[in-house]
Coordinates of C-alpha atoms in Angstrom, one line a residue:
M13 CA -41.1 0.5 -85.3
L14 CA -43.1 -0.2 -81.6
S15 CA -40.9 -2.5 -80.6
L16 CA -37.8 0.4 -81.0
L17 CA -40.2 1.8 -79.5
S18 CA -40.2 0.3 -76.1
I19 CA -36.8 0.5 -75.9
V20 CA -36.5 3.5 -76.7
L21 CA -38.9 4.7 -73.9
S22 CA -36.8 2.3 -71.4
L23 CA -33.8 3.4 -72.0
T24 CA -35.2 7.1 -70.9
F25 CA -36.8 6.0 -68.2
L26 CA -33.8 4.0 -66.6
S27 CA -32.4 7.5 -67.4
L28 CA -34.1 9.1 -65.3
I29 CA -33.5 7.1 -62.6
I30 CA -29.4 5.8 -63.6
M31 CA -28.3 9.8 -63.9
P32 CA -29.8 11.6 -59.9
C33 CA -28.2 8.8 -58.2
L34 CA -25.4 9.2 -59.9
F35 CA -25.1 12.4 -59.6
V36 CA -26.2 12.1 -56.3
S37 CA -22.7 9.9 -55.7
W38 CA -21.1 12.2 -57.2
R39 CA -21.9 15.3 -55.3
L40 CA -21.5 13.5 -51.9
R41 CA -19.2 11.4 -52.1
V42 CA -20.8 8.8 -50.8
P43 CA -21.1 4.7 -53.0
L44 CA -24.1 4.8 -54.5
S45 CA -26.6 3.0 -53.6
I46 CA -30.5 2.9 -52.3
T47 CA -29.8 3.8 -49.1
N48 CA -27.8 6.9 -49.7
I49 CA -30.1 8.0 -52.1
R50 CA -33.1 7.4 -49.9
R51 CA -31.5 9.4 -47.1
F52 CA -30.1 12.0 -49.9
I53 CA -34.2 12.2 -50.9
R54 CA -35.9 12.7 -47.7
T55 CA -32.6 15.3 -46.1
A56 CA -33.5 17.2 -49.5
V57 CA -37.1 17.2 -49.3
S58 CA -36.9 18.2 -45.4
Q59 CA -34.3 21.0 -46.7
C60 CA -37.3 22.0 -48.7
N61 CA -40.1 22.3 -46.4
D62 CA -38.0 24.2 -43.9
K63 CA -38.2 27.0 -46.8
E64 CA -41.1 26.8 -46.9
E65 CA -42.7 26.9 -43.6
S66 CA -39.6 29.4 -42.4
G67 CA -42.0 32.2 -43.7
T68 CA -45.1 31.4 -41.5
I69 CA -44.2 29.8 -38.4
G70 CA -41.4 31.0 -35.6
E71 CA -38.4 29.5 -35.0
K72 CA -39.6 27.6 -31.8
E73 CA -42.7 26.1 -33.2
K74 CA -41.5 25.1 -36.9
G75 CA -38.6 22.3 -35.2
G76 CA -36.5 22.4 -38.1
R77 CA -35.9 18.8 -39.7
M78 CA -33.1 19.4 -41.0
P79 CA -30.3 21.3 -38.5
K80 CA -29.0 24.4 -38.8
H81 CA -25.7 24.1 -36.7
V82 CA -23.7 20.7 -36.9
A83 CA -20.4 20.5 -34.0
I84 CA -18.7 17.9 -34.6
I85 CA -15.8 16.7 -32.1
L86 CA -13.3 14.9 -34.2
D87 CA -12.0 11.6 -32.4
G88 CA -10.0 8.7 -33.4
H89 CA -7.2 9.4 -34.9
R90 CA -4.9 8.1 -32.0
R91 CA -6.5 4.7 -32.2
W92 CA -7.6 5.2 -36.3
A93 CA -3.4 5.5 -36.2
E94 CA -2.7 2.4 -33.6
K95 CA -5.0 0.0 -36.1
R96 CA -2.3 -0.2 -39.1
G97 CA 0.7 0.7 -37.3
L98 CA 1.7 4.7 -38.2
G99 CA 2.3 6.9 -35.1
P100 CA -0.1 10.1 -33.6
N101 CA 1.2 12.5 -35.8
Q102 CA -0.3 10.6 -39.0
G103 CA -3.3 9.8 -37.2
Q104 CA -4.3 14.1 -37.4
E105 CA -3.0 14.5 -41.0
A106 CA -5.0 11.6 -41.5
G107 CA -8.4 13.6 -39.9
A108 CA -7.2 16.8 -40.7
R109 CA -7.0 15.3 -44.9
A110 CA -11.2 14.8 -44.1
V111 CA -11.8 17.5 -42.9
M112 CA -10.4 19.0 -46.2
E113 CA -11.9 16.5 -48.2
N114 CA -15.2 16.8 -47.3
I115 CA -16.2 21.0 -45.9
K116 CA -17.7 21.5 -48.9
D117 CA -20.4 18.3 -48.2
Y118 CA -21.3 19.9 -44.4
F119 CA -23.2 22.1 -46.5
S120 CA -24.6 20.6 -48.4
M121 CA -28.0 20.4 -47.2
G122 CA -28.6 23.9 -46.4
I123 CA -26.3 23.7 -42.7
N124 CA -25.3 27.0 -42.7
T125 CA -22.9 26.7 -39.1
V126 CA -20.5 23.9 -38.9
S127 CA -17.9 23.4 -35.1
L128 CA -15.1 21.6 -35.0
F129 CA -13.5 20.8 -32.4
A130 CA -10.1 20.9 -33.0
F131 CA -7.4 21.3 -30.4
S132 CA -9.1 20.8 -26.6
T133 CA -7.0 23.3 -24.4
G134 CA -6.5 20.1 -22.4
N135 CA -4.6 18.5 -25.5
W136 CA -1.4 21.0 -24.6
G137 CA -1.0 18.4 -22.1
R138 CA 0.3 15.8 -24.8
P139 CA 3.3 13.6 -25.0
G140 CA 6.3 14.5 -27.1
D141 CA 6.1 17.1 -30.4
E142 CA 2.9 16.2 -30.8
V143 CA 1.3 19.2 -30.1
P144 CA 4.6 21.1 -31.8
Y145 CA 3.5 18.9 -34.6
L146 CA -0.8 19.8 -34.8
M147 CA 0.3 23.6 -34.2
E148 CA 2.7 23.8 -37.6
M149 CA -0.1 21.4 -39.6
F150 CA -2.9 23.9 -38.4
E151 CA -0.6 26.9 -39.5
R152 CA -0.2 24.8 -43.3
I153 CA -3.7 24.0 -43.4
A154 CA -4.6 27.4 -42.7
K155 CA -1.8 28.2 -45.6
S156 CA -3.1 25.8 -48.1
E157 CA -7.1 26.0 -47.6
M158 CA -8.7 29.5 -47.3
P159 CA -8.8 30.3 -51.5
N160 CA -10.7 27.0 -51.2
L161 CA -12.8 28.6 -48.1
R162 CA -13.3 32.0 -50.3
R163 CA -13.9 30.4 -53.1
Y164 CA -17.3 27.8 -51.5
G165 CA -18.4 31.6 -50.0
V166 CA -16.8 29.7 -46.0
K167 CA -17.4 32.4 -43.1
V168 CA -14.5 31.6 -40.7
S169 CA -15.1 32.3 -37.3
V170 CA -11.7 30.1 -34.7
I171 CA -12.5 30.7 -31.7
G172 CA -10.7 29.3 -27.7
K173 CA -7.9 31.5 -26.2
R174 CA -5.5 32.7 -27.6
T175 CA -2.4 33.4 -25.4
N176 CA -1.1 29.6 -25.8
I177 CA -1.0 29.6 -29.6
P178 CA 1.3 30.4 -31.3
E179 CA 1.9 33.7 -32.6
S180 CA 2.3 33.2 -36.4
L181 CA -0.4 30.9 -36.1
I182 CA -2.7 33.8 -34.8
D183 CA -1.9 36.5 -37.1
L184 CA -3.2 33.5 -40.2
I185 CA -6.4 32.9 -37.8
R186 CA -7.0 36.7 -38.0
E187 CA -5.5 37.3 -41.6
A188 CA -8.6 34.3 -42.2
E189 CA -11.1 35.8 -40.3
E190 CA -10.6 39.3 -42.3
A191 CA -11.3 37.7 -45.6
T192 CA -14.3 35.6 -45.0
K193 CA -16.1 37.7 -42.5
N194 CA -19.1 39.1 -44.8
N195 CA -19.9 35.9 -46.2
K196 CA -23.3 34.9 -44.4
E197 CA -24.8 31.2 -46.1
K198 CA -22.1 29.5 -44.1
H199 CA -20.2 29.4 -41.0
L200 CA -17.2 27.7 -40.5
I201 CA -16.6 27.1 -36.4
W202 CA -13.0 26.4 -35.3
A203 CA -12.5 25.4 -31.5
L204 CA -9.0 25.5 -31.2
D205 CA -7.2 26.2 -27.4
Y206 CA -11.6 25.6 -26.2
S207 CA -12.8 24.8 -23.2
G208 CA -16.4 24.9 -22.2
K209 CA -16.1 25.6 -19.2
F210 CA -13.9 28.5 -19.6
D211 CA -16.5 29.9 -22.2
I212 CA -19.0 29.4 -19.9
L213 CA -16.6 30.8 -17.0
Q214 CA -15.4 34.0 -19.7
A215 CA -19.4 34.5 -19.8
C216 CA -19.8 34.9 -16.1
K217 CA -17.0 37.6 -15.9
S218 CA -18.0 39.6 -18.3
L219 CA -21.3 39.8 -17.3
A220 CA -20.2 40.8 -14.0
E221 CA -18.5 43.5 -15.5
K222 CA -20.7 45.2 -17.0
A223 CA -22.4 45.1 -13.9
K224 CA -20.1 46.5 -11.3
N225 CA -19.8 49.8 -13.8
G226 CA -23.3 50.2 -14.3
L227 CA -23.9 48.6 -18.2
I228 CA -26.3 45.9 -17.0
N229 CA -29.4 45.6 -13.6
V230 CA -27.8 41.8 -12.5
E231 CA -31.7 41.3 -11.8
D232 CA -31.5 41.4 -16.2
I233 CA -29.0 39.1 -16.5
D234 CA -30.5 36.1 -17.7
E235 CA -29.9 33.3 -20.5
N236 CA -30.7 35.1 -23.8
M237 CA -27.5 37.5 -22.2
M238 CA -25.1 35.0 -21.7
D239 CA -26.0 33.4 -25.2
K240 CA -24.3 37.1 -26.1
E241 CA -21.3 36.6 -24.6
L242 CA -20.2 32.9 -25.5
M243 CA -17.6 32.6 -27.9
T244 CA -20.2 30.8 -29.9
S245 CA -22.4 34.1 -30.8
C246 CA -20.6 34.7 -33.3
S247 CA -22.9 32.3 -35.4
E248 CA -26.3 33.1 -36.4
F249 CA -27.3 29.6 -35.2
P250 CA -24.7 29.7 -31.4
N251 CA -26.4 26.6 -29.9
P252 CA -26.0 23.2 -32.3
D253 CA -28.6 21.2 -33.2
L254 CA -26.8 18.3 -33.6
L255 CA -23.6 16.8 -32.2
I256 CA -21.6 14.4 -33.6
R257 CA -18.2 12.7 -31.4
T258 CA -16.6 10.3 -33.5
S259 CA -15.4 7.0 -32.3
G260 CA -18.0 5.9 -30.0
E261 CA -17.2 7.9 -27.3
Q262 CA -20.4 8.7 -25.5
R263 CA -19.7 12.2 -24.3
I264 CA -19.4 16.2 -25.2
S265 CA -17.1 16.0 -23.0
N266 CA -15.4 19.8 -22.0
F267 CA -17.3 20.8 -25.3
Y268 CA -20.2 24.1 -25.8
L269 CA -21.8 22.8 -22.2
W270 CA -23.5 25.5 -21.9
Q271 CA -24.7 25.7 -25.8
S272 CA -25.9 21.6 -26.0
A273 CA -28.6 22.2 -24.0
Y274 CA -31.4 20.8 -26.1
T275 CA -28.9 19.4 -28.6
E276 CA -29.3 16.2 -30.6
L277 CA -26.3 13.9 -29.5
Y278 CA -25.3 11.6 -32.1
F279 CA -22.4 8.6 -31.1
P280 CA -21.3 6.7 -34.6
S281 CA -18.9 3.9 -33.9
V282 CA -16.5 5.4 -37.0
L283 CA -13.0 6.9 -36.1
W284 CA -12.6 10.6 -37.2
P285 CA -10.3 9.9 -40.1
D286 CA -12.9 7.3 -41.5
F287 CA -16.2 9.6 -41.3
G288 CA -16.9 10.9 -44.8
G289 CA -19.9 11.7 -46.7
T290 CA -21.8 8.7 -46.5
E291 CA -21.7 8.6 -42.2
Y292 CA -22.6 12.6 -42.3
L293 CA -25.5 11.6 -44.2
E294 CA -26.7 8.7 -42.0
A295 CA -25.8 11.4 -38.8
L296 CA -28.1 13.7 -40.7
D297 CA -31.3 11.2 -41.3
W298 CA -30.8 10.3 -37.5
Y299 CA -31.4 13.5 -37.0
Q300 CA -34.3 13.4 -39.0
K301 CA -35.4 11.3 -37.5
R302 CA -35.7 11.7 -34.5
Q303 CA -37.6 15.6 -35.7
R304 CA -40.2 13.6 -36.7
R305 CA -40.1 11.1 -34.0
F306 CA -39.7 14.3 -30.7
G307 CA -39.8 17.1 -32.8
R308 CA -37.6 19.6 -30.8
R309 CA -36.0 20.2 -27.6
V310 CA -36.8 23.7 -26.6

């Protein structure tokens, strides 16, 4: 009788350990390992702590151990394709699939805003049929993924110039933004034909025009006013806490130049199409360690 009871208790104990592990592996689509389980536990605990502290400590003082806004520069498509003997367009397709396959996971830890640097203003100079192919691919994604984004409750915003983007894609962008504008807890920002320099320039021009028309006084212009004129003002959390650039390149190029003044910069060597749930969890774990060690920079 005691032996049977011991077996039952042992199986119960093992199930209490194994089931959460299997859930984490399935939920984040990461390999089942002790390291990933530990990372998940740390991020989950930090998320709970942030919620408990948010009502008692000011935004600047509380530190925010989990980022509210994660920005990602999707880099490495071409090198990923070259390593496999593929063309650049096939690398872009693989990168797009990586985004769509992981879109839910980007928000899984209570992260509110995710920015994706999908197409730089400088990318218009790419050779051959790459740019037309990218525009066509963006249209396909907008059409096929909109039902999923609605179902996930994701608000969609697209920032950047719109003068050179095909009108058919512009129509899809407007439709997506209108259909998801009331969603609050998850916000996906696509930077399309975006330039950090242009963003700063258009914000300065807007402030200058308002000053010229007597709507504001020049001496009243400050950082807060500037923040409100930038394209990222569409987000509740306009400045990213964590910026990830894949492929090992250690620079942010022409992306979020103003907004990244106090951002933690993370440069994994993995090429974008291979950046999945495990790598994202590693980035969040790295961010948490930085927060515990150095605190929030303001």
